[in-house]
PDB file of C-alpha atoms in Angstrom:
ATOM      1  CA  MET A 188     -20.644 -19.405 -11.987  1.00 38.00           C
ATOM      2  CA  ARG A 189     -17.485 -17.403 -11.438  1.00 41.00           C
ATOM      3  CA  ARG A 190     -16.340 -16.998  -7.894  1.00 43.00           C
ATOM      4  CA  HIS A 191     -14.752 -13.768  -6.687  1.00 44.00           C
ATOM      5  CA  ARG A 192     -12.144 -13.705  -3.975  1.00 47.00           C
ATOM      6  CA  LEU A 193     -10.994 -10.810  -1.879  1.00 47.00           C
ATOM      7  CA  LEU A 194      -8.705 -11.042   1.068  1.00 44.00           C
ATOM      8  CA  SER A 195      -7.400  -8.127   2.958  1.00 41.00           C
ATOM      9  CA  LEU A 196      -5.123  -8.613   5.933  1.00 39.00           C
ATOM     10  CA  LEU A 197      -5.594  -6.282   8.843  1.00 37.00           C
ATOM     11  CA  CYS A 198      -2.545  -4.261   9.604  1.00 36.00           C
ATOM     12  CA  LEU A 199      -2.058  -2.404  12.811  1.00 38.00           C
ATOM     13  CA  LEU A 200       1.603  -2.060  12.008  1.00 41.00           C
ATOM     14  CA  ILE A 201       2.091   1.545  12.928  1.00 39.00           C
ATOM     15  CA  VAL A 202       5.249   2.349  14.776  1.00 38.00           C
ATOM     16  CA  SER A 203       6.688   5.661  15.733  1.00 35.00           C
ATOM     17  CA  VAL A 204      10.316   6.005  16.621  1.00 35.00           C
ATOM     18  CA  PHE A 205      11.691   9.251  17.883  1.00 30.00           C
ATOM     19  CA  ALA A 206      15.358  10.049  17.669  1.00 28.00           C
ATOM     20  CA  LEU A 207      17.348  13.215  17.835  1.00 24.00           C
ATOM     21  CA  PRO A 208      16.461  15.480  14.939  1.00 26.00           C
ATOM     22  CA  ALA A 209      18.504  14.816  11.850  1.00 25.00           C
ATOM     23  CA  ALA A 210      20.661  17.464  10.291  1.00 24.00           C
ATOM     24  CA  ALA A 211      18.872  19.453   7.627  1.00 24.00           C
ATOM     25  CA  HIS A 212      18.213  17.340   4.598  1.00 25.00           C
ATOM     26  CA  GLY A 213      16.696  18.163   1.233  1.00 28.00           C
ATOM     27  CA  ALA A 214      13.187  17.228   0.288  1.00 30.00           C
ATOM     28  CA  GLY A 215      14.300  16.322  -3.208  1.00 31.00           C
ATOM     29  CA  HIS A 216      13.825  12.597  -2.544  1.00 32.00           C
ATOM     30  CA  ARG A 217      10.065  12.944  -2.808  1.00 34.00           C
ATOM     31  CA  ALA A 218       8.144  12.491  -6.031  1.00 40.00           C
ATOM     32  CA  SER A 219       4.448  12.828  -6.647  1.00 42.00           C
ATOM     33  CA  ARG A 220       1.907  12.223  -9.383  1.00 45.00           C
ATOM     34  CA  ALA A 221      -1.791  12.944  -9.679  1.00 41.00           C
ATOM     35  CA  THR A 222      -3.412  12.599  -6.278  1.00 49.00           C
ATOM     36  CA  THR A 223      -7.092  13.405  -6.690  1.00 51.00           C
ATOM     37  CA  SER A 224      -7.663  14.178 -10.365  1.00 62.00           C
ATOM     38  CA  THR A 225     -11.019  13.180 -11.809  1.00 71.00           C
ATOM     39  CA  ALA A 226      -9.304  11.089 -14.496  1.00 79.00           C
ATOM     40  CA  ALA A 227      -7.298   9.120 -11.916  1.00 87.00           C
ATOM     41  CA  CYS A 228     -10.327   8.329  -9.730  1.00 95.00           C
ATOM     42  CA  ALA A 229     -12.332   7.427 -12.842  1.00 94.00           C
ATOM     43  CA  ALA A 230      -9.942   4.481 -13.333  1.00 96.00           C
ATOM     44  CA  ALA A 231     -11.173   2.887 -10.084  1.00 97.00           C
ATOM     45  CA  ASP A 232     -12.684   0.042 -12.146  1.00 97.00           C
ATOM     46  CA  VAL A 233      -9.569  -0.708 -14.185  1.00 97.00           C
ATOM     47  CA  ASP A 234      -8.593  -4.367 -14.449  1.00 97.00           C
ATOM     48  CA  VAL A 235      -5.004  -4.774 -13.279  1.00 97.00           C
ATOM     49  CA  THR A 236      -2.664  -5.979 -16.006  1.00 96.00           C
ATOM     50  CA  GLY A 237       0.956  -5.233 -16.829  1.00 96.00           C
ATOM     51  CA  ALA A 238      -0.275  -2.484 -19.162  1.00 97.00           C
ATOM     52  CA  THR A 239      -2.545  -0.805 -16.583  1.00 97.00           C
ATOM     53  CA  LEU A 240      -0.308  -0.733 -13.492  1.00 97.00           C
ATOM     54  CA  GLU A 241       0.283   3.029 -13.620  1.00 97.00           C
ATOM     55  CA  LYS A 242      -3.456   3.686 -14.025  1.00 97.00           C
ATOM     56  CA  ALA A 243      -4.250   1.326 -11.147  1.00 98.00           C
ATOM     57  CA  THR A 244      -1.619   3.000  -8.954  1.00 98.00           C
ATOM     58  CA  ASP A 245      -2.937   6.480  -9.740  1.00 97.00           C
ATOM     59  CA  ALA A 246      -6.520   5.344  -9.107  1.00 98.00           C
ATOM     60  CA  THR A 247      -5.568   3.801  -5.760  1.00 98.00           C
ATOM     61  CA  LEU A 248      -3.783   6.979  -4.686  1.00 98.00           C
ATOM     62  CA  CYS A 249      -6.696   9.109  -5.849  1.00 98.00           C
ATOM     63  CA  LEU A 250      -9.245   7.011  -3.950  1.00 98.00           C
ATOM     64  CA  LEU A 251      -7.168   7.008  -0.765  1.00 98.00           C
ATOM     65  CA  ASN A 252      -6.706  10.770  -0.996  1.00 98.00           C
ATOM     66  CA  ARG A 253     -10.408  11.249  -1.660  1.00 98.00           C
ATOM     67  CA  GLU A 254     -11.113   9.482   1.656  1.00 98.00           C
ATOM     68  CA  ARG A 255      -8.612  11.730   3.417  1.00 98.00           C
ATOM     69  CA  SER A 256      -9.873  14.890   1.695  1.00 97.00           C
ATOM     70  CA  GLN A 257     -13.468  14.178   2.759  1.00 97.00           C
ATOM     71  CA  ARG A 258     -12.210  14.379   6.338  1.00 97.00           C
ATOM     72  CA  GLY A 259     -10.162  17.553   5.853  1.00 97.00           C
ATOM     73  CA  MET A 260      -6.843  15.714   5.779  1.00 98.00           C
ATOM     74  CA  LYS A 261      -3.794  16.444   3.644  1.00 97.00           C
ATOM     75  CA  PRO A 262      -3.262  14.170   0.633  1.00 98.00           C
ATOM     76  CA  LEU A 263      -0.613  11.479   0.575  1.00 98.00           C
ATOM     77  CA  GLN A 264       2.243  11.982  -1.885  1.00 98.00           C
ATOM     78  CA  LEU A 265       3.854   9.111  -3.753  1.00 98.00           C
ATOM     79  CA  ASP A 266       7.357   8.379  -2.537  1.00 98.00           C
ATOM     80  CA  PRO A 267       9.639   6.347  -4.833  1.00 98.00           C
ATOM     81  CA  LYS A 268      11.500   4.625  -1.972  1.00 98.00           C
ATOM     82  CA  LEU A 269       8.290   3.493  -0.281  1.00 98.00           C
ATOM     83  CA  GLY A 270       7.031   2.508  -3.738  1.00 98.00           C
ATOM     84  CA  ARG A 271      10.022   0.218  -4.280  1.00 98.00           C
ATOM     85  CA  ALA A 272       9.445  -1.459  -0.913  1.00 98.00           C
ATOM     86  CA  ALA A 273       5.717  -1.925  -1.635  1.00 98.00           C
ATOM     87  CA  ARG A 274       6.213  -3.318  -5.160  1.00 98.00           C
ATOM     88  CA  ALA A 275       8.928  -5.704  -4.019  1.00 98.00           C
ATOM     89  CA  HIS A 276       6.691  -7.072  -1.259  1.00 98.00           C
ATOM     90  CA  SER A 277       3.706  -7.588  -3.587  1.00 98.00           C
ATOM     91  CA  GLN A 278       5.960  -9.298  -6.141  1.00 98.00           C
ATOM     92  CA  ASP A 279       7.476 -11.519  -3.459  1.00 98.00           C
ATOM     93  CA  MET A 280       4.062 -12.563  -2.110  1.00 97.00           C
ATOM     94  CA  VAL A 281       2.861 -13.539  -5.589  1.00 96.00           C
ATOM     95  CA  LYS A 282       6.090 -15.299  -6.535  1.00 96.00           C
ATOM     96  CA  ARG A 283       6.413 -17.271  -3.273  1.00 96.00           C
ATOM     97  CA  GLN A 284       2.660 -17.793  -2.745  1.00 95.00           C
ATOM     98  CA  TYR A 285       2.121 -16.336   0.736  1.00 96.00           C
ATOM     99  CA  PHE A 286       0.068 -13.503   2.185  1.00 97.00           C
ATOM    100  CA  GLU A 287       1.671 -11.918   5.234  1.00 97.00           C
ATOM    101  CA  HIS A 288       3.225  -8.658   6.325  1.00 97.00           C
ATOM    102  CA  GLU A 289       6.380 -10.472   7.330  1.00 97.00           C
ATOM    103  CA  SER A 290       8.435 -11.650   4.352  1.00 96.00           C
ATOM    104  CA  GLN A 291       9.360 -15.308   4.175  1.00 95.00           C
ATOM    105  CA  ASP A 292      12.948 -14.286   4.893  1.00 95.00           C
ATOM    106  CA  GLY A 293      11.725 -12.896   8.221  1.00 96.00           C
ATOM    107  CA  ARG A 294      11.855  -9.170   7.387  1.00 97.00           C
ATOM    108  CA  THR A 295       9.123  -6.968   8.841  1.00 97.00           C
ATOM    109  CA  PRO A 296       7.482  -4.163   6.871  1.00 97.00           C
ATOM    110  CA  PHE A 297       9.556  -1.683   8.865  1.00 96.00           C
ATOM    111  CA  GLN A 298      12.799  -3.427   8.008  1.00 97.00           C
ATOM    112  CA  ARG A 299      11.853  -3.464   4.308  1.00 97.00           C
ATOM    113  CA  MET A 300      10.909   0.224   4.301  1.00 98.00           C
ATOM    114  CA  LEU A 301      13.941   1.320   6.314  1.00 97.00           C
ATOM    115  CA  ALA A 302      16.234  -0.674   3.977  1.00 97.00           C
ATOM    116  CA  THR A 303      15.260   1.717   1.153  1.00 97.00           C
ATOM    117  CA  ARG A 304      16.779   4.570   3.202  1.00 97.00           C
ATOM    118  CA  TYR A 305      13.429   6.330   3.200  1.00 98.00           C
ATOM    119  CA  VAL A 306      14.185   7.588   6.706  1.00 97.00           C
ATOM    120  CA  PRO A 307      17.302   9.771   6.997  1.00 96.00           C
ATOM    121  CA  LYS A 308      19.785   8.778   9.678  1.00 94.00           C
ATOM    122  CA  GLY A 309      18.736  10.113  13.079  1.00 94.00           C
ATOM    123  CA  ALA A 310      15.244  11.157  11.967  1.00 96.00           C
ATOM    124  CA  SER A 311      12.037  10.276  13.772  1.00 96.00           C
ATOM    125  CA  TRP A 312       9.521   8.271  11.769  1.00 97.00           C
ATOM    126  CA  THR A 313       6.089   6.667  11.613  1.00 97.00           C
ATOM    127  CA  LEU A 314       5.440   3.778   9.218  1.00 98.00           C
ATOM    128  CA  GLY A 315       2.480   1.520   8.430  1.00 98.00           C
ATOM    129  CA  GLU A 316       1.384  -1.020   5.844  1.00 98.00           C
ATOM    130  CA  ASN A 317      -1.820  -2.387   4.330  1.00 98.00           C
ATOM    131  CA  ILE A 318      -1.907  -5.433   2.079  1.00 98.00           C
ATOM    132  CA  GLY A 319      -4.739  -7.009   0.111  1.00 98.00           C
ATOM    133  CA  TRP A 320      -5.585  -9.065  -2.942  1.00 97.00           C
ATOM    134  CA  GLY A 321      -8.598  -9.980  -5.001  1.00 96.00           C
ATOM    135  CA  THR A 322      -9.706 -11.704  -8.172  1.00 94.00           C
ATOM    136  CA  LEU A 323     -11.809 -10.463 -11.085  1.00 95.00           C
ATOM    137  CA  ASP A 324     -13.563  -7.156 -10.292  1.00 95.00           C
ATOM    138  CA  LEU A 325     -12.528  -7.445  -6.629  1.00 96.00           C
ATOM    139  CA  ALA A 326      -8.943  -6.875  -7.800  1.00 97.00           C
ATOM    140  CA  GLN A 327      -9.770  -3.388  -9.071  1.00 98.00           C
ATOM    141  CA  PRO A 328      -8.529  -0.347  -7.098  1.00 98.00           C
ATOM    142  CA  GLY A 329     -12.031   0.702  -6.074  1.00 98.00           C
ATOM    143  CA  ALA A 330     -12.796  -2.707  -4.557  1.00 98.00           C
ATOM    144  CA  LEU A 331      -9.531  -2.870  -2.602  1.00 97.00           C
ATOM    145  CA  VAL A 332      -9.873   0.653  -1.216  1.00 98.00           C
ATOM    146  CA  LYS A 333     -13.483  -0.079  -0.208  1.00 98.00           C
ATOM    147  CA  ALA A 334     -12.408  -3.286   1.580  1.00 98.00           C
ATOM    148  CA  TRP A 335      -9.683  -1.396   3.433  1.00 98.00           C
ATOM    149  CA  MET A 336     -12.086   1.381   4.439  1.00 98.00           C
ATOM    150  CA  ASP A 337     -14.507  -1.272   5.760  1.00 98.00           C
ATOM    151  CA  SER A 338     -11.744  -2.713   7.978  1.00 97.00           C
ATOM    152  CA  PRO A 339     -10.933  -0.723  11.159  1.00 97.00           C
ATOM    153  CA  GLY A 340      -7.180  -1.397  11.103  1.00 96.00           C
ATOM    154  CA  HIS A 341      -6.727  -0.615   7.425  1.00 97.00           C
ATOM    155  CA  ARG A 342      -8.928   2.452   7.741  1.00 98.00           C
ATOM    156  CA  ALA A 343      -6.780   3.668  10.644  1.00 97.00           C
ATOM    157  CA  ASN A 344      -3.688   3.562   8.434  1.00 98.00           C
ATOM    158  CA  ILE A 345      -5.412   5.347   5.547  1.00 98.00           C
ATOM    159  CA  LEU A 346      -6.765   8.073   7.821  1.00 98.00           C
ATOM    160  CA  ASN A 347      -3.713   8.458  10.041  1.00 98.00           C
ATOM    161  CA  PRO A 348      -2.950  12.207   9.947  1.00 97.00           C
ATOM    162  CA  ARG A 349       0.734  11.555  10.654  1.00 97.00           C
ATOM    163  CA  PHE A 350       1.255   9.823   7.332  1.00 98.00           C
ATOM    164  CA  ARG A 351       2.342  12.178   4.556  1.00 98.00           C
ATOM    165  CA  GLU A 352       3.738   9.790   1.943  1.00 98.00           C
ATOM    166  CA  ILE A 353       2.878   6.444   0.441  1.00 98.00           C
ATOM    167  CA  GLY A 354       4.343   3.749  -1.736  1.00 98.00           C
ATOM    168  CA  ILE A 355       1.876   1.697  -3.753  1.00 98.00           C
ATOM    169  CA  GLY A 356       2.896  -1.691  -5.099  1.00 98.00           C
ATOM    170  CA  ILE A 357       0.327  -3.438  -7.285  1.00 98.00           C
ATOM    171  CA  VAL A 358       1.175  -6.560  -9.262  1.00 98.00           C
ATOM    172  CA  PRO A 359      -0.967  -8.832 -11.423  1.00 97.00           C
ATOM    173  CA  GLY A 360      -1.426 -12.236  -9.808  1.00 96.00           C
ATOM    174  CA  VAL A 361      -2.588 -13.586  -6.480  1.00 95.00           C
ATOM    175  CA  PRO A 362      -0.475 -14.646  -3.510  1.00 94.00           C
ATOM    176  CA  LEU A 363      -2.295 -17.904  -2.814  1.00 87.00           C
ATOM    177  CA  HIS A 364      -2.923 -20.816  -5.152  1.00 76.00           C
ATOM    178  CA  ASP A 365      -6.236 -20.249  -6.915  1.00 66.00           C
ATOM    179  CA  GLU A 366      -7.501 -23.497  -8.357  1.00 59.00           C
ATOM    180  CA  GLU A 367      -9.893 -21.676 -10.667  1.00 72.00           C
ATOM    181  CA  GLY A 368      -7.067 -19.664 -12.243  1.00 82.00           C
ATOM    182  CA  GLN A 369      -8.946 -16.373 -12.086  1.00 90.00           C
ATOM    183  CA  PRO A 370      -7.027 -13.197 -12.903  1.00 91.00           C
ATOM    184  CA  GLY A 371      -6.310 -11.038  -9.907  1.00 95.00           C
ATOM    185  CA  ALA A 372      -3.961  -8.539  -8.309  1.00 97.00           C
ATOM    186  CA  THR A 373      -2.005  -8.109  -5.096  1.00 98.00           C
ATOM    187  CA  TYR A 374      -1.612  -4.731  -3.384  1.00 98.00           C
ATOM    188  CA  THR A 375       0.822  -3.374  -0.811  1.00 98.00           C
ATOM    189  CA  THR A 376       0.555   0.199   0.455  1.00 98.00           C
ATOM    190  CA  ASP A 377       3.440   1.423   2.596  1.00 98.00           C
ATOM    191  CA  PHE A 378       2.700   4.601   4.543  1.00 98.00           C
ATOM    192  CA  GLY A 379       5.342   6.875   5.985  1.00 98.00           C
ATOM    193  CA  GLN A 380       6.387  10.124   7.563  1.00 97.00           C
ATOM    194  CA  HIS A 381       9.735  11.256   8.898  1.00 96.00           C
ATOM    195  CA  SER A 382      11.190  14.436  10.350  1.00 93.00           C
TER     196      SER A 382
END
């Protein structure tokens, strides 16, 4: 009998910092892909492999935005800087075999996101993070989004109306030693908004 594992760590890491408004800055740093297309959400059951990472990312974004849309909220847009922070954290957790918001080098999610220069100097910001992992079909985007929506802290991040952008970092592999060697995936979603 094959055993499925799903762990999702509650994150109430939402911090707002208000500073003096920054000088006008361009919005050209933002990038977006499909957010709620039928094709993207249809990939909710995709198995995460190196070849399916883009599909899994699009499906995750689509499912998160579907949850927001059902509540009359604006969709999240993919941000490449938040995406780099999220991918790097998922990769680090798998490589170093830990499952925490704080990196083993002591950096917090906020420090990792701010290091990408996502927030312009002097701007106010709100940031948050959800992490999770699973094996077999519990590693698929639909299973992770469902687990997050069933968790009050994760749900609060997903449905936070302040958040406008997201970085999604999904990597094949699990962050903790799995004696059964089942295939799995690790997810980090970094949420953000700045003035």
